mmCIF file with all atom_site columns, C-alpha atoms in Angstrom:
data_model
loop_
_atom_site.group_PDB
_atom_site.id
_atom_site.type_symbol
_atom_site.label_atom_id
_atom_site.label_alt_id
_atom_site.label_comp_id
_atom_site.label_asym_id
_atom_site.label_entity_id
_atom_site.label_seq_id
_atom_site.pdbx_PDB_ins_code
_atom_site.Cartn_x
_atom_site.Cartn_y
_atom_site.Cartn_z
_atom_site.occupancy
_atom_site.B_iso_or_equiv
_atom_site.pdbx_formal_charge
_atom_site.auth_seq_id
_atom_site.auth_comp_id
_atom_site.auth_asym_id
_atom_site.auth_atom_id
_atom_site.pdbx_PDB_model_num
ATOM 1   C CA . LEU A 1 1   ? 20.324  15.087  -6.048  1.00 52.00 ? 1   LEU A CA 1
ATOM 2   C CA . HIS A 1 2   ? 17.953  17.998  -5.661  1.00 54.00 ? 2   HIS A CA 1
ATOM 3   C CA . ALA A 1 3   ? 16.194  18.571  -8.967  1.00 52.00 ? 3   ALA A CA 1
ATOM 4   C CA . SER A 1 4   ? 16.559  22.357  -8.878  1.00 56.00 ? 4   SER A CA 1
ATOM 5   C CA . TYR A 1 5   ? 20.335  22.599  -8.393  1.00 55.00 ? 5   TYR A CA 1
ATOM 6   C CA . GLY A 1 6   ? 23.494  21.342  -10.038 1.00 55.00 ? 6   GLY A CA 1
ATOM 7   C CA . GLY A 1 7   ? 26.274  19.501  -8.260  1.00 55.00 ? 7   GLY A CA 1
ATOM 8   C CA . ASP A 1 8   ? 27.966  22.787  -7.336  1.00 55.00 ? 8   ASP A CA 1
ATOM 9   C CA . GLY A 1 9   ? 24.764  24.251  -5.898  1.00 54.00 ? 9   GLY A CA 1
ATOM 10  C CA . THR A 1 10  ? 24.084  26.636  -8.789  1.00 56.00 ? 10  THR A CA 1
ATOM 11  C CA . GLN A 1 11  ? 20.499  26.984  -9.918  1.00 60.00 ? 11  GLN A CA 1
ATOM 12  C CA . LEU A 1 12  ? 19.689  25.143  -13.137 1.00 62.00 ? 12  LEU A CA 1
ATOM 13  C CA . ASP A 1 13  ? 17.805  26.685  -16.043 1.00 84.00 ? 13  ASP A CA 1
ATOM 14  C CA . ALA A 1 14  ? 14.234  25.533  -16.702 1.00 86.00 ? 14  ALA A CA 1
ATOM 15  C CA . SER A 1 15  ? 14.976  22.968  -19.420 1.00 87.00 ? 15  SER A CA 1
ATOM 16  C CA . VAL A 1 16  ? 17.765  21.257  -17.507 1.00 88.00 ? 16  VAL A CA 1
ATOM 17  C CA . ARG A 1 17  ? 15.675  21.354  -14.342 1.00 85.00 ? 17  ARG A CA 1
ATOM 18  C CA . ALA A 1 18  ? 12.800  19.617  -16.152 1.00 88.00 ? 18  ALA A CA 1
ATOM 19  C CA . ILE A 1 19  ? 15.138  16.866  -17.355 1.00 89.00 ? 19  ILE A CA 1
ATOM 20  C CA . ARG A 1 20  ? 16.631  16.421  -13.891 1.00 88.00 ? 20  ARG A CA 1
ATOM 21  C CA . THR A 1 21  ? 13.164  16.270  -12.324 1.00 89.00 ? 21  THR A CA 1
ATOM 22  C CA . ALA A 1 22  ? 12.124  13.537  -14.762 1.00 91.00 ? 22  ALA A CA 1
ATOM 23  C CA . GLN A 1 23  ? 15.305  11.564  -14.082 1.00 93.00 ? 23  GLN A CA 1
ATOM 24  C CA . VAL A 1 24  ? 14.874  11.733  -10.323 1.00 93.00 ? 24  VAL A CA 1
ATOM 25  C CA . ARG A 1 25  ? 11.186  10.806  -10.682 1.00 93.00 ? 25  ARG A CA 1
ATOM 26  C CA . THR A 1 26  ? 12.103  7.732   -12.719 1.00 93.00 ? 26  THR A CA 1
ATOM 27  C CA . ALA A 1 27  ? 14.758  6.736   -10.176 1.00 96.00 ? 27  ALA A CA 1
ATOM 28  C CA . ALA A 1 28  ? 12.283  7.093   -7.293  1.00 95.00 ? 28  ALA A CA 1
ATOM 29  C CA . GLN A 1 29  ? 9.597   5.085   -9.072  1.00 95.00 ? 29  GLN A CA 1
ATOM 30  C CA . ARG A 1 30  ? 12.141  2.378   -9.861  1.00 96.00 ? 30  ARG A CA 1
ATOM 31  C CA . ALA A 1 31  ? 13.321  2.279   -6.242  1.00 97.00 ? 31  ALA A CA 1
ATOM 32  C CA . ALA A 1 32  ? 9.732   1.861   -5.071  1.00 96.00 ? 32  ALA A CA 1
ATOM 33  C CA . ARG A 1 33  ? 9.031   -0.963  -7.491  1.00 96.00 ? 33  ARG A CA 1
ATOM 34  C CA . LEU A 1 34  ? 12.273  -2.767  -6.633  1.00 97.00 ? 34  LEU A CA 1
ATOM 35  C CA . ASN A 1 35  ? 11.579  -2.493  -2.887  1.00 98.00 ? 35  ASN A CA 1
ATOM 36  C CA . GLN A 1 36  ? 14.606  -0.274  -2.285  1.00 98.00 ? 36  GLN A CA 1
ATOM 37  C CA . ALA A 1 37  ? 13.284  1.669   0.688   1.00 97.00 ? 37  ALA A CA 1
ATOM 38  C CA . GLY A 1 38  ? 16.625  3.262   1.586   1.00 97.00 ? 38  GLY A CA 1
ATOM 39  C CA . THR A 1 39  ? 17.114  4.638   -1.909  1.00 97.00 ? 39  THR A CA 1
ATOM 40  C CA . LEU A 1 40  ? 13.533  5.857   -2.061  1.00 97.00 ? 40  LEU A CA 1
ATOM 41  C CA . ARG A 1 41  ? 13.907  7.604   1.301   1.00 96.00 ? 41  ARG A CA 1
ATOM 42  C CA . LEU A 1 42  ? 17.039  9.397   0.112   1.00 95.00 ? 42  LEU A CA 1
ATOM 43  C CA . LEU A 1 43  ? 15.398  10.535  -3.123  1.00 95.00 ? 43  LEU A CA 1
ATOM 44  C CA . LEU A 1 44  ? 12.300  11.778  -1.292  1.00 94.00 ? 44  LEU A CA 1
ATOM 45  C CA . GLN A 1 45  ? 14.461  13.707  1.140   1.00 92.00 ? 45  GLN A CA 1
ATOM 46  C CA . HIS A 1 46  ? 16.001  15.450  -1.849  1.00 89.00 ? 46  HIS A CA 1
ATOM 47  C CA . GLY A 1 47  ? 12.687  16.470  -3.321  1.00 89.00 ? 47  GLY A CA 1
ATOM 48  C CA . ALA A 1 48  ? 11.882  13.597  -5.687  1.00 92.00 ? 48  ALA A CA 1
ATOM 49  C CA . ASP A 1 49  ? 8.527   13.969  -7.422  1.00 89.00 ? 49  ASP A CA 1
ATOM 50  C CA . LEU A 1 50  ? 6.909   10.565  -7.895  1.00 93.00 ? 50  LEU A CA 1
ATOM 51  C CA . GLY A 1 51  ? 4.487   11.830  -10.518 1.00 89.00 ? 51  GLY A CA 1
ATOM 52  C CA . LEU A 1 52  ? 1.455   10.788  -8.501  1.00 90.00 ? 52  LEU A CA 1
ATOM 53  C CA . GLU A 1 53  ? -0.902  12.359  -11.026 1.00 86.00 ? 53  GLU A CA 1
ATOM 54  C CA . LEU A 1 54  ? 0.703   10.488  -13.938 1.00 75.00 ? 54  LEU A CA 1
ATOM 55  C CA . GLY A 1 55  ? 0.215   6.971   -15.271 1.00 71.00 ? 55  GLY A CA 1
ATOM 56  C CA . ASN A 1 56  ? 3.384   5.385   -13.882 1.00 66.00 ? 56  ASN A CA 1
ATOM 57  C CA . GLY A 1 57  ? 3.174   7.059   -10.489 1.00 81.00 ? 57  GLY A CA 1
ATOM 58  C CA . ARG A 1 58  ? -0.559  7.163   -9.768  1.00 89.00 ? 58  ARG A CA 1
ATOM 59  C CA . THR A 1 59  ? -0.911  3.596   -8.481  1.00 94.00 ? 59  THR A CA 1
ATOM 60  C CA . ILE A 1 60  ? 2.574   3.196   -7.039  1.00 96.00 ? 60  ILE A CA 1
ATOM 61  C CA . ALA A 1 61  ? 1.342   2.622   -3.465  1.00 97.00 ? 61  ALA A CA 1
ATOM 62  C CA . VAL A 1 62  ? -1.255  0.084   -4.618  1.00 97.00 ? 62  VAL A CA 1
ATOM 63  C CA . GLU A 1 63  ? 1.516   -1.821  -6.390  1.00 97.00 ? 63  GLU A CA 1
ATOM 64  C CA . ALA A 1 64  ? 3.741   -1.729  -3.300  1.00 98.00 ? 64  ALA A CA 1
ATOM 65  C CA . ALA A 1 65  ? 0.919   -3.141  -1.171  1.00 98.00 ? 65  ALA A CA 1
ATOM 66  C CA . ALA A 1 66  ? 0.220   -5.895  -3.707  1.00 98.00 ? 66  ALA A CA 1
ATOM 67  C CA . ARG A 1 67  ? 3.894   -6.913  -3.649  1.00 98.00 ? 67  ARG A CA 1
ATOM 68  C CA . GLY A 1 68  ? 4.258   -6.792  0.125   1.00 98.00 ? 68  GLY A CA 1
ATOM 69  C CA . HIS A 1 69  ? 6.791   -3.950  0.178   1.00 98.00 ? 69  HIS A CA 1
ATOM 70  C CA . VAL A 1 70  ? 6.072   -2.778  3.714   1.00 98.00 ? 70  VAL A CA 1
ATOM 71  C CA . ASP A 1 71  ? 8.824   -0.183  4.215   1.00 98.00 ? 71  ASP A CA 1
ATOM 72  C CA . VAL A 1 72  ? 8.319   1.285   0.751   1.00 98.00 ? 72  VAL A CA 1
ATOM 73  C CA . LEU A 1 73  ? 4.569   1.526   1.359   1.00 98.00 ? 73  LEU A CA 1
ATOM 74  C CA . ARG A 1 74  ? 5.178   3.316   4.646   1.00 97.00 ? 74  ARG A CA 1
ATOM 75  C CA . LEU A 1 75  ? 7.363   5.926   2.934   1.00 97.00 ? 75  LEU A CA 1
ATOM 76  C CA . LEU A 1 76  ? 4.791   6.425   0.210   1.00 97.00 ? 76  LEU A CA 1
ATOM 77  C CA . LEU A 1 77  ? 1.975   6.977   2.707   1.00 97.00 ? 77  LEU A CA 1
ATOM 78  C CA . ALA A 1 78  ? 3.925   9.190   5.123   1.00 96.00 ? 78  ALA A CA 1
ATOM 79  C CA . PRO A 1 79  ? 3.091   12.899  4.714   1.00 94.00 ? 79  PRO A CA 1
ATOM 80  C CA . LYS A 1 80  ? 5.544   15.052  2.812   1.00 87.00 ? 80  LYS A CA 1
ATOM 81  C CA . ASP A 1 81  ? 6.161   17.270  5.821   1.00 76.00 ? 81  ASP A CA 1
ATOM 82  C CA . ALA A 1 82  ? 7.093   14.363  8.079   1.00 58.00 ? 82  ALA A CA 1
ATOM 83  C CA . GLY A 1 83  ? 10.495  14.610  9.690   1.00 49.00 ? 83  GLY A CA 1
ATOM 84  C CA . ALA A 1 84  ? 13.174  13.246  7.392   1.00 39.00 ? 84  ALA A CA 1
ATOM 85  C CA . GLY A 1 85  ? 15.060  11.392  10.098  1.00 41.00 ? 85  GLY A CA 1
ATOM 86  C CA . ASP A 1 86  ? 15.915  7.731   10.437  1.00 40.00 ? 86  ASP A CA 1
ATOM 87  C CA . ALA A 1 87  ? 12.677  5.836   9.904   1.00 42.00 ? 87  ALA A CA 1
ATOM 88  C CA . PRO A 1 88  ? 12.627  2.445   11.660  1.00 39.00 ? 88  PRO A CA 1
ATOM 89  C CA . THR A 1 89  ? 12.484  -0.745  9.618   1.00 45.00 ? 89  THR A CA 1
ATOM 90  C CA . GLY A 1 90  ? 11.328  -4.331  10.106  1.00 45.00 ? 90  GLY A CA 1
ATOM 91  C CA . GLU A 1 91  ? 9.077   -5.235  13.038  1.00 45.00 ? 91  GLU A CA 1
ATOM 92  C CA . GLU A 1 92  ? 9.762   -1.961  14.809  1.00 43.00 ? 92  GLU A CA 1
ATOM 93  C CA . SER A 1 93  ? 8.698   -0.027  11.740  1.00 42.00 ? 93  SER A CA 1
ATOM 94  C CA . GLU A 1 94  ? 5.384   -1.887  11.668  1.00 43.00 ? 94  GLU A CA 1
ATOM 95  C CA . ARG A 1 95  ? 4.666   -0.793  15.229  1.00 43.00 ? 95  ARG A CA 1
ATOM 96  C CA . VAL A 1 96  ? 6.068   2.712   15.095  1.00 39.00 ? 96  VAL A CA 1
ATOM 97  C CA . GLY A 1 97  ? 6.733   3.781   11.542  1.00 42.00 ? 97  GLY A CA 1
ATOM 98  C CA . ALA A 1 98  ? 3.251   2.973   10.246  1.00 42.00 ? 98  ALA A CA 1
ATOM 99  C CA . ARG A 1 99  ? 1.769   5.049   13.036  1.00 42.00 ? 99  ARG A CA 1
ATOM 100 C CA . ASN A 1 100 ? 4.011   7.930   11.971  1.00 41.00 ? 100 ASN A CA 1
ATOM 101 C CA . ALA A 1 101 ? 2.405   7.913   8.543   1.00 38.00 ? 101 ALA A CA 1
ATOM 102 C CA . ASN A 1 102 ? -0.747  9.199   10.197  1.00 40.00 ? 102 ASN A CA 1
ATOM 103 C CA . ALA A 1 103 ? 0.866   11.224  12.953  1.00 35.00 ? 103 ALA A CA 1
ATOM 104 C CA . GLY A 1 104 ? 3.415   13.094  10.838  1.00 36.00 ? 104 GLY A CA 1
ATOM 105 C CA . GLY A 1 105 ? 6.657   11.820  12.267  1.00 39.00 ? 105 GLY A CA 1
ATOM 106 C CA . GLY A 1 106 ? 9.768   9.961   11.250  1.00 43.00 ? 106 GLY A CA 1
ATOM 107 C CA . GLY A 1 107 ? 9.585   9.600   7.513   1.00 48.00 ? 107 GLY A CA 1
ATOM 108 C CA . GLY A 1 108 ? 9.793   12.466  5.023   1.00 79.00 ? 108 GLY A CA 1
ATOM 109 C CA . GLY A 1 109 ? 7.329   10.637  2.820   1.00 93.00 ? 109 GLY A CA 1
ATOM 110 C CA . ALA A 1 110 ? 5.484   11.058  -0.478  1.00 95.00 ? 110 ALA A CA 1
ATOM 111 C CA . GLY A 1 111 ? 2.038   11.836  0.889   1.00 94.00 ? 111 GLY A CA 1
ATOM 112 C CA . VAL A 1 112 ? 0.215   9.271   -1.258  1.00 96.00 ? 112 VAL A CA 1
ATOM 113 C CA . SER A 1 113 ? -3.520  8.951   -0.588  1.00 95.00 ? 113 SER A CA 1
ATOM 114 C CA . THR A 1 114 ? -4.904  5.622   0.647   1.00 97.00 ? 114 THR A CA 1
ATOM 115 C CA . THR A 1 115 ? -7.981  6.115   -1.557  1.00 96.00 ? 115 THR A CA 1
ATOM 116 C CA . VAL A 1 116 ? -6.195  5.652   -4.904  1.00 95.00 ? 116 VAL A CA 1
ATOM 117 C CA . GLN A 1 117 ? -7.536  2.708   -6.934  1.00 96.00 ? 117 GLN A CA 1
ATOM 118 C CA . ASN A 1 118 ? -5.886  0.650   -9.641  1.00 95.00 ? 118 ASN A CA 1
ATOM 119 C CA . GLY A 1 119 ? -7.478  -0.283  -12.956 1.00 93.00 ? 119 GLY A CA 1
ATOM 120 C CA . TYR A 1 120 ? -9.569  -2.964  -11.239 1.00 94.00 ? 120 TYR A CA 1
ATOM 121 C CA . GLY A 1 121 ? -11.021 -0.515  -8.730  1.00 96.00 ? 121 GLY A CA 1
ATOM 122 C CA . ARG A 1 122 ? -8.975  -1.948  -5.865  1.00 97.00 ? 122 ARG A CA 1
ATOM 123 C CA . THR A 1 123 ? -7.246  0.138   -3.208  1.00 98.00 ? 123 THR A CA 1
ATOM 124 C CA . LEU A 1 124 ? -3.897  -0.594  -1.575  1.00 98.00 ? 124 LEU A CA 1
ATOM 125 C CA . LEU A 1 125 ? -5.692  -2.150  1.398   1.00 98.00 ? 125 LEU A CA 1
ATOM 126 C CA . MET A 1 126 ? -7.598  -4.488  -0.902  1.00 98.00 ? 126 MET A CA 1
ATOM 127 C CA . GLU A 1 127 ? -4.462  -5.530  -2.770  1.00 98.00 ? 127 GLU A CA 1
ATOM 128 C CA . ALA A 1 128 ? -2.568  -6.135  0.463   1.00 98.00 ? 128 ALA A CA 1
ATOM 129 C CA . ALA A 1 129 ? -5.401  -8.305  1.799   1.00 98.00 ? 129 ALA A CA 1
ATOM 130 C CA . ARG A 1 130 ? -5.894  -10.111 -1.522  1.00 98.00 ? 130 ARG A CA 1
ATOM 131 C CA . ASN A 1 131 ? -2.209  -11.064 -1.693  1.00 98.00 ? 131 ASN A CA 1
ATOM 132 C CA . GLY A 1 132 ? -1.799  -11.960 1.962   1.00 98.00 ? 132 GLY A CA 1
ATOM 133 C CA . HIS A 1 133 ? 0.535   -9.158  3.059   1.00 98.00 ? 133 HIS A CA 1
ATOM 134 C CA . VAL A 1 134 ? -0.562  -8.494  6.619   1.00 98.00 ? 134 VAL A CA 1
ATOM 135 C CA . GLY A 1 135 ? 2.255   -6.001  7.231   1.00 98.00 ? 135 GLY A CA 1
ATOM 136 C CA . CYS A 1 136 ? 0.959   -3.841  4.400   1.00 98.00 ? 136 CYS A CA 1
ATOM 137 C CA . VAL A 1 137 ? -2.591  -4.211  5.716   1.00 98.00 ? 137 VAL A CA 1
ATOM 138 C CA . ARG A 1 138 ? -1.440  -2.849  9.073   1.00 98.00 ? 138 ARG A CA 1
ATOM 139 C CA . VAL A 1 139 ? 0.466   0.015   7.449   1.00 98.00 ? 139 VAL A CA 1
ATOM 140 C CA . GLY A 1 140 ? -2.592  0.946   5.393   1.00 98.00 ? 140 GLY A CA 1
ATOM 141 C CA . VAL A 1 141 ? -4.889  0.824   8.405   1.00 98.00 ? 141 VAL A CA 1
ATOM 142 C CA . ALA A 1 142 ? -2.457  2.940   10.461  1.00 98.00 ? 142 ALA A CA 1
ATOM 143 C CA . ALA A 1 143 ? -2.377  5.499   7.640   1.00 97.00 ? 143 ALA A CA 1
ATOM 144 C CA . GLY A 1 144 ? -6.159  5.846   7.755   1.00 97.00 ? 144 GLY A CA 1
ATOM 145 C CA . ALA A 1 145 ? -7.278  3.575   4.914   1.00 98.00 ? 145 ALA A CA 1
ATOM 146 C CA . ASP A 1 146 ? -11.033 2.911   4.849   1.00 98.00 ? 146 ASP A CA 1
ATOM 147 C CA . VAL A 1 147 ? -11.415 -0.715  5.920   1.00 98.00 ? 147 VAL A CA 1
ATOM 148 C CA . ASN A 1 148 ? -14.996 -0.805  4.615   1.00 98.00 ? 148 ASN A CA 1
ATOM 149 C CA . PHE A 1 149 ? -14.398 0.648   1.161   1.00 98.00 ? 149 PHE A CA 1
ATOM 150 C CA . ALA A 1 150 ? -15.957 -1.653  -1.460  1.00 98.00 ? 150 ALA A CA 1
ATOM 151 C CA . THR A 1 151 ? -15.463 -2.073  -5.194  1.00 97.00 ? 151 THR A CA 1
ATOM 152 C CA . LYS A 1 152 ? -17.999 -0.119  -7.216  1.00 95.00 ? 152 LYS A CA 1
ATOM 153 C CA . ASN A 1 153 ? -19.758 -2.878  -9.128  1.00 94.00 ? 153 ASN A CA 1
ATOM 154 C CA . SER A 1 154 ? -19.240 -5.983  -6.998  1.00 97.00 ? 154 SER A CA 1
ATOM 155 C CA . ASN A 1 155 ? -19.329 -4.415  -3.509  1.00 98.00 ? 155 ASN A CA 1
ATOM 156 C CA . VAL A 1 156 ? -16.303 -6.459  -2.447  1.00 98.00 ? 156 VAL A CA 1
ATOM 157 C CA . THR A 1 157 ? -14.294 -5.241  0.544   1.00 98.00 ? 157 THR A CA 1
ATOM 158 C CA . ALA A 1 158 ? -10.722 -5.859  1.674   1.00 98.00 ? 158 ALA A CA 1
ATOM 159 C CA . ALA A 1 159 ? -11.968 -8.343  4.280   1.00 98.00 ? 159 ALA A CA 1
ATOM 160 C CA . MET A 1 160 ? -13.764 -10.281 1.538   1.00 98.00 ? 160 MET A CA 1
ATOM 161 C CA . PHE A 1 161 ? -10.582 -10.480 -0.510  1.00 98.00 ? 161 PHE A CA 1
ATOM 162 C CA . ALA A 1 162 ? -8.714  -11.794 2.529   1.00 98.00 ? 162 ALA A CA 1
ATOM 163 C CA . ALA A 1 163 ? -11.447 -14.359 3.206   1.00 97.00 ? 163 ALA A CA 1
ATOM 164 C CA . MET A 1 164 ? -11.705 -15.524 -0.423  1.00 96.00 ? 164 MET A CA 1
ATOM 165 C CA . GLU A 1 165 ? -7.953  -16.087 -0.676  1.00 96.00 ? 165 GLU A CA 1
ATOM 166 C CA . GLY A 1 166 ? -7.664  -17.724 2.732   1.00 95.00 ? 166 GLY A CA 1
ATOM 167 C CA . HIS A 1 167 ? -5.423  -15.096 4.296   1.00 97.00 ? 167 HIS A CA 1
ATOM 168 C CA . ALA A 1 168 ? -6.485  -15.470 7.916   1.00 96.00 ? 168 ALA A CA 1
ATOM 169 C CA . GLU A 1 169 ? -3.952  -12.990 9.336   1.00 98.00 ? 169 GLU A CA 1
ATOM 170 C CA . CYS A 1 170 ? -5.132  -10.258 6.999   1.00 98.00 ? 170 CYS A CA 1
ATOM 171 C CA . PHE A 1 171 ? -8.757  -11.089 7.772   1.00 98.00 ? 171 PHE A CA 1
ATOM 172 C CA . THR A 1 172 ? -8.076  -10.870 11.507  1.00 98.00 ? 172 THR A CA 1
ATOM 173 C CA . ALA A 1 173 ? -6.161  -7.591  11.158  1.00 98.00 ? 173 ALA A CA 1
ATOM 174 C CA . LEU A 1 174 ? -9.062  -6.041  9.253   1.00 98.00 ? 174 LEU A CA 1
ATOM 175 C CA . ARG A 1 175 ? -11.579 -7.370  11.746  1.00 98.00 ? 175 ARG A CA 1
ATOM 176 C CA . ASP A 1 176 ? -9.572  -5.907  14.610  1.00 98.00 ? 176 ASP A CA 1
ATOM 177 C CA . ALA A 1 177 ? -9.434  -2.587  12.730  1.00 98.00 ? 177 ALA A CA 1
ATOM 178 C CA . GLY A 1 178 ? -13.226 -2.420  12.676  1.00 98.00 ? 178 GLY A CA 1
ATOM 179 C CA . ALA A 1 179 ? -14.063 -3.873  9.265   1.00 98.00 ? 179 ALA A CA 1
ATOM 180 C CA . ASP A 1 180 ? -17.737 -4.707  8.780   1.00 98.00 ? 180 ASP A CA 1
ATOM 181 C CA . LEU A 1 181 ? -17.765 -8.460  8.181   1.00 98.00 ? 181 LEU A CA 1
ATOM 182 C CA . ASN A 1 182 ? -21.511 -8.667  7.579   1.00 97.00 ? 182 ASN A CA 1
ATOM 183 C CA . VAL A 1 183 ? -21.854 -6.492  4.481   1.00 97.00 ? 183 VAL A CA 1
ATOM 184 C CA . ALA A 1 184 ? -22.844 -8.595  1.450   1.00 98.00 ? 184 ALA A CA 1
ATOM 185 C CA . ARG A 1 185 ? -21.213 -8.676  -1.969  1.00 97.00 ? 185 ARG A CA 1
ATOM 186 C CA . ASN A 1 186 ? -23.415 -8.272  -5.025  1.00 97.00 ? 186 ASN A CA 1
ATOM 187 C CA . LEU A 1 187 ? -22.546 -11.564 -6.721  1.00 93.00 ? 187 LEU A CA 1
ATOM 188 C CA . ASP A 1 188 ? -24.232 -13.958 -4.309  1.00 97.00 ? 188 ASP A CA 1
ATOM 189 C CA . GLY A 1 189 ? -25.036 -12.017 -1.149  1.00 97.00 ? 189 GLY A CA 1
ATOM 190 C CA . LYS A 1 190 ? -22.233 -13.622 0.824   1.00 98.00 ? 190 LYS A CA 1
ATOM 191 C CA . THR A 1 191 ? -20.493 -11.700 3.587   1.00 98.00 ? 191 THR A CA 1
ATOM 192 C CA . ALA A 1 192 ? -16.822 -11.688 4.502   1.00 98.00 ? 192 ALA A CA 1
ATOM 193 C CA . MET A 1 193 ? -17.592 -13.733 7.603   1.00 98.00 ? 193 MET A CA 1
ATOM 194 C CA . GLN A 1 194 ? -19.450 -16.367 5.580   1.00 97.00 ? 194 GLN A CA 1
ATOM 195 C CA . MET A 1 195 ? -16.579 -16.631 3.109   1.00 97.00 ? 195 MET A CA 1
ATOM 196 C CA . HIS A 1 196 ? -14.082 -16.915 5.950   1.00 97.00 ? 196 HIS A CA 1
ATOM 197 C CA . ARG A 1 197 ? -16.038 -19.701 7.643   1.00 96.00 ? 197 ARG A CA 1
ATOM 198 C CA . GLU A 1 198 ? -16.431 -21.581 4.361   1.00 95.00 ? 198 GLU A CA 1
ATOM 199 C CA . ARG A 1 199 ? -12.708 -21.332 3.710   1.00 94.00 ? 199 ARG A CA 1
ATOM 200 C CA . VAL A 1 200 ? -11.845 -22.549 7.198   1.00 92.00 ? 200 VAL A CA 1
ATOM 201 C CA . ALA A 1 201 ? -14.283 -25.460 6.854   1.00 94.00 ? 201 ALA A CA 1
ATOM 202 C CA . ALA A 1 202 ? -12.769 -26.433 3.502   1.00 90.00 ? 202 ALA A CA 1
ATOM 203 C CA . GLU A 1 203 ? -9.249  -26.356 4.941   1.00 88.00 ? 203 GLU A CA 1
ATOM 204 C CA . MET A 1 204 ? -10.346 -28.480 7.910   1.00 90.00 ? 204 MET A CA 1
ATOM 205 C CA . ALA A 1 205 ? -11.940 -30.998 5.555   1.00 92.00 ? 205 ALA A CA 1
ATOM 206 C CA . LYS A 1 206 ? -8.717  -31.293 3.566   1.00 87.00 ? 206 LYS A CA 1
ATOM 207 C CA . PHE A 1 207 ? -6.731  -31.737 6.781   1.00 87.00 ? 207 PHE A CA 1
ATOM 208 C CA . LYS A 1 208 ? -9.019  -34.553 7.968   1.00 88.00 ? 208 LYS A CA 1
ATOM 209 C CA . ALA A 1 209 ? -8.852  -36.275 4.596   1.00 87.00 ? 209 ALA A CA 1
ATOM 210 C CA . ALA A 1 210 ? -5.038  -36.205 4.491   1.00 77.00 ? 210 ALA A CA 1
#
């Protein structure tokens, strides 16, 4: 699997090595997008280059967070020099594995930055909160994502996205992580806390009317 060597361990020439690197990169990107954490882990352990500076690879962690791919996101955020042992999965991985992304243990990851933004100016933490994936929110927070980062033009934070979409668990996780709930967005001056209260009130009204 290693991009620099053939199946018999002999070193490949430059042109073949470039082709192999591209093939492994494509396989790793595909594994990430299909939520195949085990395959992605194996490819990373064998030196897969995700092409983080390129179009297809640059926003790969943001996409994983938007889709709720918790274990894939953890591997992407774990530092490259993390131990390449057996990373935990499921609930245990949320408690332990996400912490390893910041502490340098248990993953053999891709070293993706939490500050990368997609074409809409949203970070992985924003996309996780916007789509209601609390596991990804927790992984992002554990990896050091800025809970108060706001979009450039609208000044919208991850907590605001959670509040607007009615994702109470994500809102609570961000609040517990120290998110500022009183900063105002540019559109109408509303804060994340105001949006959250309005959403809760609307849901209560619907419940009473049912």
